[in-house]
Structure formats: structure tokens, C-alpha cells
mmCIF file of C-alpha atoms in Angstrom:
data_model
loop_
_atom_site.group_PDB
_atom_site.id
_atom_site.type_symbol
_atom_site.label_atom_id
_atom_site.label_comp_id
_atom_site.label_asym_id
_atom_site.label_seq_id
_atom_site.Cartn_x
_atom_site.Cartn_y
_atom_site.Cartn_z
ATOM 1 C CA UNK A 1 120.690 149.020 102.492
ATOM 2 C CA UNK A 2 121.209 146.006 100.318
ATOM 3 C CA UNK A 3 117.141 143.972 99.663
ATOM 4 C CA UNK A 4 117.575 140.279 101.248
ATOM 5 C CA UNK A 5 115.186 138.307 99.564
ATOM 6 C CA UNK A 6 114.643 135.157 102.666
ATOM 7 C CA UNK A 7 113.746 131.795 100.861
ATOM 8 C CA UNK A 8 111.522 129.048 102.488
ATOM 9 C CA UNK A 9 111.725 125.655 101.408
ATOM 10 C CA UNK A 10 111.433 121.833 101.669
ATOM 11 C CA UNK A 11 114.407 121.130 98.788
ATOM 12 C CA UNK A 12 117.917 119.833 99.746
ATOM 13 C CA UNK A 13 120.507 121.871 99.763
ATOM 14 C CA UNK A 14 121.947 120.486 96.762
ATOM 15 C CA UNK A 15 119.028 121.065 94.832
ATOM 16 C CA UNK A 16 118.958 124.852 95.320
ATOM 17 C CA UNK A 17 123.100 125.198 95.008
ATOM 18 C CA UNK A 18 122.427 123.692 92.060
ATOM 19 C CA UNK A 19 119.568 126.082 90.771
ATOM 20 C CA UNK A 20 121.345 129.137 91.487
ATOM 21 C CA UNK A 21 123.968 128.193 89.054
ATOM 22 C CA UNK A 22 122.076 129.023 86.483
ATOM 23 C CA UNK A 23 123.810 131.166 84.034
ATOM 24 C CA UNK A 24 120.607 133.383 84.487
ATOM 25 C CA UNK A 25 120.353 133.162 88.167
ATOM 26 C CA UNK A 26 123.981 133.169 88.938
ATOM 27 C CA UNK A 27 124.346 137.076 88.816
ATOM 28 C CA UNK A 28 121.422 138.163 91.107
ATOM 29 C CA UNK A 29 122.777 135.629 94.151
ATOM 30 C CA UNK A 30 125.753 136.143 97.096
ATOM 31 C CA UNK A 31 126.369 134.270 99.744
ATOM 32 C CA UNK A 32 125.971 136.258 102.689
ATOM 33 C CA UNK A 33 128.829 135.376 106.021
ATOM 34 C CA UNK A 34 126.600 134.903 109.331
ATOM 35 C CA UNK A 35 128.015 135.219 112.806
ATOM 36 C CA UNK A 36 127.007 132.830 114.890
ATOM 37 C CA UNK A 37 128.187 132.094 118.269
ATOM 38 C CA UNK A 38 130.962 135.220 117.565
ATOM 39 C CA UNK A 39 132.693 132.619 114.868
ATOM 40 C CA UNK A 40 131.668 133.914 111.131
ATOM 41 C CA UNK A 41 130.621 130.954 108.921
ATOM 42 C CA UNK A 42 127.593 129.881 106.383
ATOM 43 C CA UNK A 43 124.950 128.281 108.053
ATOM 44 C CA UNK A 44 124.043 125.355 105.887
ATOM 45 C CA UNK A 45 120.337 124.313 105.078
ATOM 46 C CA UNK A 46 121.720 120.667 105.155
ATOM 47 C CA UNK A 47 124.150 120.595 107.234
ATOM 48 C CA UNK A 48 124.778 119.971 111.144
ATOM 49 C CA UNK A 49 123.362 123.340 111.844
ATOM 50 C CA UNK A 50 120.042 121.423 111.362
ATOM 51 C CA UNK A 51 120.798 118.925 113.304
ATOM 52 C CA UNK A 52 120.919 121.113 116.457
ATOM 53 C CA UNK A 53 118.052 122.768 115.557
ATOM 54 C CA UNK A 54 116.255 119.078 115.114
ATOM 55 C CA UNK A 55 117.663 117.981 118.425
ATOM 56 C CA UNK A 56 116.279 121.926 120.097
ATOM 57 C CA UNK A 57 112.908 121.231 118.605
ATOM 58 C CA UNK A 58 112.835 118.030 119.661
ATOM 59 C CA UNK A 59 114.088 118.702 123.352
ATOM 60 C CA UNK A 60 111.609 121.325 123.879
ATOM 61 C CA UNK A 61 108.470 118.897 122.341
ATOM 62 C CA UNK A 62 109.386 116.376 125.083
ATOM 63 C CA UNK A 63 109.572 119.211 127.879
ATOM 64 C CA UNK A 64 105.980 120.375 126.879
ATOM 65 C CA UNK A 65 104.678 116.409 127.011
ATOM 66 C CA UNK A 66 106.321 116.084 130.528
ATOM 67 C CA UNK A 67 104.604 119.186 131.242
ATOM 68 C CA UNK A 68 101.276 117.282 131.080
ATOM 69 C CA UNK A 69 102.184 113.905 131.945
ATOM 70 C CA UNK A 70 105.300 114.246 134.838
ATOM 71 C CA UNK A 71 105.527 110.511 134.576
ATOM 72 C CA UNK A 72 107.056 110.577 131.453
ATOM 73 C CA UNK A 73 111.000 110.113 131.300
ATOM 74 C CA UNK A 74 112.457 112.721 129.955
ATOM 75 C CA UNK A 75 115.128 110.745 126.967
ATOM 76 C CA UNK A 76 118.388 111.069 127.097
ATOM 77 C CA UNK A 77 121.166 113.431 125.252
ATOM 78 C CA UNK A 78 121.741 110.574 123.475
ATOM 79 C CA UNK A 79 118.217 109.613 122.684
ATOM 80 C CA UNK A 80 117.409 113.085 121.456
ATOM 81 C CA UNK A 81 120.591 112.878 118.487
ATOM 82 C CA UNK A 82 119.489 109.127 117.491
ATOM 83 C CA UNK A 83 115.929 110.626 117.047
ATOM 84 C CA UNK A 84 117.202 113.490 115.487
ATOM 85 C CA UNK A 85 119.254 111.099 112.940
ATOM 86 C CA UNK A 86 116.225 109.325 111.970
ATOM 87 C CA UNK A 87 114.515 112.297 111.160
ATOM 88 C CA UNK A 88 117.251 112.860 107.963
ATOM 89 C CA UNK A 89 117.852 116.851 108.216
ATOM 90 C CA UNK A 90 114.050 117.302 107.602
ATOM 91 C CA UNK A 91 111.737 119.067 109.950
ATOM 92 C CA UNK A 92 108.459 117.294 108.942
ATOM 93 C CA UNK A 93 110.056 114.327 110.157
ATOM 94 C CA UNK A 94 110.711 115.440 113.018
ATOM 95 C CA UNK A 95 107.480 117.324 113.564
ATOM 96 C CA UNK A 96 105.764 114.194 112.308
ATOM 97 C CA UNK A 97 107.374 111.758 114.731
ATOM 98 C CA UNK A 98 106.007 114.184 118.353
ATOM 99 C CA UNK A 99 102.790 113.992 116.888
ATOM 100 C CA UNK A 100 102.935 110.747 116.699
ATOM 101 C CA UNK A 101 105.210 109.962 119.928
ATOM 102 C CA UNK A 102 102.667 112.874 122.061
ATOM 103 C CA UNK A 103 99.097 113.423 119.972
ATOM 104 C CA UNK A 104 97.541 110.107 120.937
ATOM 105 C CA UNK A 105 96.257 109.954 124.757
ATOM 106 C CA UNK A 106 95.783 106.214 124.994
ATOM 107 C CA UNK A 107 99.428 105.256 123.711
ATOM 108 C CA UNK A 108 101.796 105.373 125.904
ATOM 109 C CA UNK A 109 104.472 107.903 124.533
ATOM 110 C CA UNK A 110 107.065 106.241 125.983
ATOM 111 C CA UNK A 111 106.520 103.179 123.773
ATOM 112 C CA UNK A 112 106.143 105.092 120.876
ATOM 113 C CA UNK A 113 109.520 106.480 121.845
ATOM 114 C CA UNK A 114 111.386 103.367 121.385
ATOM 115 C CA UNK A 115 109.232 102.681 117.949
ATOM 116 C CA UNK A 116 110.856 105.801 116.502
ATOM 117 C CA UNK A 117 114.220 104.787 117.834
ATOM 118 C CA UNK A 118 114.187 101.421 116.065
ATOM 119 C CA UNK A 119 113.681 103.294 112.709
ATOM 120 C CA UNK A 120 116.916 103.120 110.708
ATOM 121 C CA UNK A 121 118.926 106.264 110.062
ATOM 122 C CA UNK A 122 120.683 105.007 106.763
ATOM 123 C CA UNK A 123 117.666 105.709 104.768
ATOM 124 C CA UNK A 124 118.440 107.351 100.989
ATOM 125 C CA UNK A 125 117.705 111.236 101.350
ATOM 126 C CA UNK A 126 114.153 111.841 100.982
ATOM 127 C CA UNK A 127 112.637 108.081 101.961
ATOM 128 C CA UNK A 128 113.234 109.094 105.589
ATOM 129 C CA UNK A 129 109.104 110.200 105.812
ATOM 130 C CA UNK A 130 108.372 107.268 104.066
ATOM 131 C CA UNK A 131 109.483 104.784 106.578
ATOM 132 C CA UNK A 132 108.330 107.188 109.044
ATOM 133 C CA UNK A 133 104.610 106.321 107.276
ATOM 134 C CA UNK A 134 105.158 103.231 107.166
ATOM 135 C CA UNK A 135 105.761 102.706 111.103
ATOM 136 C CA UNK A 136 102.513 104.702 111.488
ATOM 137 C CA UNK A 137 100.884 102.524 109.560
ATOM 138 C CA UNK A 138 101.817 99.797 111.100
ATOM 139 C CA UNK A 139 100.739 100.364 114.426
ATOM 140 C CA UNK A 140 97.075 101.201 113.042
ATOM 141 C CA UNK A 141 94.423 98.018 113.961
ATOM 142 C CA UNK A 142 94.011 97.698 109.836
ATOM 143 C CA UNK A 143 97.014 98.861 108.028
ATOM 144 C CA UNK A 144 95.205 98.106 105.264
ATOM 145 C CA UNK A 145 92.117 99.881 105.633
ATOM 146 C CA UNK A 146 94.403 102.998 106.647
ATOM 147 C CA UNK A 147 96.482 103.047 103.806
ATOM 148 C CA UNK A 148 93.113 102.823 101.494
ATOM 149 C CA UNK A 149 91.548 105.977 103.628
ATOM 150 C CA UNK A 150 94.676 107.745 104.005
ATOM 151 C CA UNK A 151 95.169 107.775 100.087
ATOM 152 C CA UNK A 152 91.553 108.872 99.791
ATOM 153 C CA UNK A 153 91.952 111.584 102.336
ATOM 154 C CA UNK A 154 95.570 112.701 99.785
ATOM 155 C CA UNK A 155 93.847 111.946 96.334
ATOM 156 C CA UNK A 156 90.831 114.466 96.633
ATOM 157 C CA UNK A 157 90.903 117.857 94.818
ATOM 158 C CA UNK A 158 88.982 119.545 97.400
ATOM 159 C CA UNK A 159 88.964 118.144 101.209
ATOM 160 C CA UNK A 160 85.659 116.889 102.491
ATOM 161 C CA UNK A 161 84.405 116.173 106.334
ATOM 162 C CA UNK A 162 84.836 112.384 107.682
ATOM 163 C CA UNK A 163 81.040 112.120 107.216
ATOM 164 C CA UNK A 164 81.233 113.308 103.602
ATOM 165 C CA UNK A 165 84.195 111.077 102.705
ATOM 166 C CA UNK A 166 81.969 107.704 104.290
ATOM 167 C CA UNK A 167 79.304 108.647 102.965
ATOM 168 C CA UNK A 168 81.212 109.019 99.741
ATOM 169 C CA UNK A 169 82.786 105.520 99.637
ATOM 170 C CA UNK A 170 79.372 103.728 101.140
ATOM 171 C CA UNK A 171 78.955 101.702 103.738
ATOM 172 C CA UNK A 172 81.582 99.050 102.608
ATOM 173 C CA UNK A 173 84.462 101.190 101.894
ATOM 174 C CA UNK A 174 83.352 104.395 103.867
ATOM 175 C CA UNK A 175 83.197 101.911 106.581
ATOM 176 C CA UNK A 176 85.131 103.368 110.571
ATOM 177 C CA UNK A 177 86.295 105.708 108.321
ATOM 178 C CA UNK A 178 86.192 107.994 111.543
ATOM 179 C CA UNK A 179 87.919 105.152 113.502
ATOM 180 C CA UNK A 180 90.747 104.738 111.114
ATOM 181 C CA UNK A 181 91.403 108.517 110.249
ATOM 182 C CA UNK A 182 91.896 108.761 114.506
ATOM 183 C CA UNK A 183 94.439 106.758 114.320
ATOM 184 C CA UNK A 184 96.295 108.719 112.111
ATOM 185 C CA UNK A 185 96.012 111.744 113.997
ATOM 186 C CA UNK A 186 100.444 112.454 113.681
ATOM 187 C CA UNK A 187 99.529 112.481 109.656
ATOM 188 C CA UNK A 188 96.229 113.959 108.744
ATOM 189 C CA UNK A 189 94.600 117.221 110.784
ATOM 190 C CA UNK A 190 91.534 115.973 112.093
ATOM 191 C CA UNK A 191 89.238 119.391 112.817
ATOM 192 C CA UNK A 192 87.566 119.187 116.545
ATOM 193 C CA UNK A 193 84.522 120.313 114.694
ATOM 194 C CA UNK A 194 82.749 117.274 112.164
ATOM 195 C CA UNK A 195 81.597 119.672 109.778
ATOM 196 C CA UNK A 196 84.875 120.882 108.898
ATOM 197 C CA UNK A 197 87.391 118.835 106.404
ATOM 198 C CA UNK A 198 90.228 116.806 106.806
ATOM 199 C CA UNK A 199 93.495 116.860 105.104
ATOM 200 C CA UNK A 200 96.791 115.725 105.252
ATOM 201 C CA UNK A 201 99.122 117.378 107.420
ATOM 202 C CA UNK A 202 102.227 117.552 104.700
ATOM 203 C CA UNK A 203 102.065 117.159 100.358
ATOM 204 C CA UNK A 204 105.024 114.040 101.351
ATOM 205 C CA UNK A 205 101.944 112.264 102.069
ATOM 206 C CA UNK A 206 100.287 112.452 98.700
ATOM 207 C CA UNK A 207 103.701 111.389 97.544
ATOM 208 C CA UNK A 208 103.639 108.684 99.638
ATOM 209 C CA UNK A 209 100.091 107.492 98.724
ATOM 210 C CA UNK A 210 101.059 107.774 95.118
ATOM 211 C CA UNK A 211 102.510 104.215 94.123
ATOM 212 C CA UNK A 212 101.773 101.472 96.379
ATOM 213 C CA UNK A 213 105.486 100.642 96.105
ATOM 214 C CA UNK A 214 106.271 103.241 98.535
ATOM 215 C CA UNK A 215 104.449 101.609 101.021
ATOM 216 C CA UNK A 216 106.739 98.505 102.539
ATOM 217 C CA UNK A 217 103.739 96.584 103.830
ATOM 218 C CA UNK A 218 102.714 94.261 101.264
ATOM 219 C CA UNK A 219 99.186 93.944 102.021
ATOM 220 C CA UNK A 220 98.536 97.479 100.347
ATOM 221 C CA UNK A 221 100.685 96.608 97.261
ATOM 222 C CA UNK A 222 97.687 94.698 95.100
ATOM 223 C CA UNK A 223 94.950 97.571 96.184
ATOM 224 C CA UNK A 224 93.227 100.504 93.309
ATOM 225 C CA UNK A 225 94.171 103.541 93.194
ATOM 226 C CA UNK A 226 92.618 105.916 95.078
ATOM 227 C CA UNK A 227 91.192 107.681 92.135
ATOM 228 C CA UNK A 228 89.941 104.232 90.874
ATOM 229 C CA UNK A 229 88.075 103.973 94.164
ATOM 230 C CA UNK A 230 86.557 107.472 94.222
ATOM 231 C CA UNK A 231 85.508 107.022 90.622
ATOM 232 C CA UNK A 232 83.843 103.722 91.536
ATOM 233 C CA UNK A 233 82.386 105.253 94.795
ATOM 234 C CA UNK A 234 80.918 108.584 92.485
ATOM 235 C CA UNK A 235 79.001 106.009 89.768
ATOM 236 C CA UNK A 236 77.239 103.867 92.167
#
């Protein structure tokens, strides 16, 4: 039997293709036929074979939520493929936009719905998550002061506890660090247990935090870096 090597990851499509023309590479790669539905084809990693899968995932997460709250409206068929537009052929969009549509108990989900309906789908590839961030931002009760945590949360080497991290920044800074973090619940993992770390659900996010620029609400555009403000925090 013939080894199949399987290969996980978060490039395009294009990207790979494009690697595996490689003079050097080139030799050890085939494209292999897969049958689906009876009809023999290539399933693409970017193509509308995602889509589908988006819009399965998607269908299902909504299921589960009206599982445990029956008074939420199930969206439509044609909710499901706008949401799945938005999400740009990438699955942590997608998975990013349930948690924040279902993970928070005292938002109504159906509100949050709409939100993520409103976000554009002609987005340049890879910016999708971005804007995604940026909605979550938004909603928080200090954009601001989320941004400046969140980036905190990204920027360190090794994850520490929310009581570590305010403790960390002191009381000005490090202040509702708890509070904040909460609210970002669809973008950082939040352990039930306080002694354990935090850390950001997806590297995107580190990305994100980066450059200021990425960020379209202008109030973070004139803040430190987060390695400025650890520095700062570590010589007091």
C-alpha cells in the first residue's frame, strides 16, 4: 500500500500549491482523486467544499445552543451561508464567531447573531479574523482597556493566571483585569480554575495585537506596545 502522509494546516490553498512546486518537493507529491457523493473530484482546501463544511459546523453549533435555550430561533438557510461568507473559508472564524454568538450567558445570542451578520464578507483573504476582533472589541464596556489586556495576555512568553497578570501590571494597569478578560471569553480560554493561566484561543490573535494598525478602532492606535508595558510593569 502506497504511505499517505495527511497535512494539517491554517495556509491558503495557494500558498501550499505553490510550495509543492518546488523543484525539490515536486517529485515526492500526487494529487490523489476522492469520491465524494459517487462523483470523483479533488476536494479543495479553499474551495466551496469548505463552505459546506462552514455552513455544517455552523448548523450543528446553533442546534446545540437551542438545545439549552429552546427560545432561541433557529437562523435561517440563508442566515447560515451569509455567516458562513463572513467567516472567509477559515474555520477559526467560524469557531470564533459561536463562541462569541453562544459562550456569554448574559448576551442575548440572538443579538449577537445579527452583529456577525452585519460584518462584511468582501474582506481581503486573511483580514476576515481581524474584523471579526474588532467587532469583539467593540462590544467590550472599554475597548480600550481590552485591547491593552488582550495584547498583554498575546505578548507573554509564558502564560500567567489573571491574578498574576494584575498583579503584574499594578493596580493602575492590572486594574478589572478579570472583568475585561470575561468579556473576551470567544478569544482568550479563561480556565474555571484561578490558579491556572490564560491564553489566547488562536496565534491570529498575537497577529492581531501586533501593530495597532490592525485594530480599526482608533482609540487603541496611540497606545505602547505591549512589551513596552510589561517592561515598565517588571522595573517598578
Amino acid at each position: 500500500l502506497p504511505v499517505t502522509h495527511i497535512l494539517l494546516t491554517s495556509r491558503l490553498e495557494s500558498h501550499i500549491s505553490k510550495a509543492f512546486q518546488n523543484e525539490e518537493v515536486r517529485p515526492l507529491v500526487c494529487e490523489m482523486p476522492v469520491k465524494t457523493c459517487g462523483k470523483g473530484g479533488i476536494i479543495s482546501l479553499d474551495g466551496a467544499d469548505v463552505d459546506k463544511d462552514i455552513c455544517t459546523f455552523l448548523q450543528h453549533s446553533f442546534e446545540e445552543l437551542g438545545s439549552r435555550r429552546p427560545d432561541f430561533p433557529q437562523p435561517s438557510t440563508d442566515d447560515l451561508v451569509k455567516l458562513a461568507s463572513r467567516a472567509g473559508r477559515r474555520f477559526i472564524v467560524a469557531s470564533t464567531m459561536m463562541k462569541f454568538i453562544i459562550d456569554d450567558e448574559d448576551k442575548d445570542p440572538s443579538d449577537r447573531l445579527q452583529l456577525m451578520l452585519k460584518l462584511t464578507s468582501e474582506l481581503l483573504p486573511g483580514t476576515e479574523v481581524f474584523k471579526l476582533y474588532d467587532c469583539i472589541l467593540s462590544t467590550c464596556a472599554d475597548p480600550k482597556r481590552a485591547y491593552m489586556h488582550l495584547s498583554i495576555v498575546a505578548a507573554l512568553a509564558d502564560p500567567l493566571p489573571i491574578s498574576q497578570i494584575s498583579l503584574l501590571l499594578g493596580s493602575g494597569l492590572g486594574r478589572d483585569v478579570q472583568t475585561t478578560l470575561m468579556q473576551l471569553r470567544s478569544v482568550v480560554d479563561i480556565p474555571i480554575e484561578s490558579i491556572l493561566p490564560v491564553n489566547i484561543h488562536h496565534s491570529s490573535i498575537r497577529d492581531y495585537v501586533s501593530d495597532p494598525s490592525n485594530c480599526s478602532l482608533l482609540q487603541v492606535h496611540e497606545m505602547s506596545s505591549p512589551h513596552s508595558l510589561l517592561a515598565d510593569s517588571s522595573l517598578r
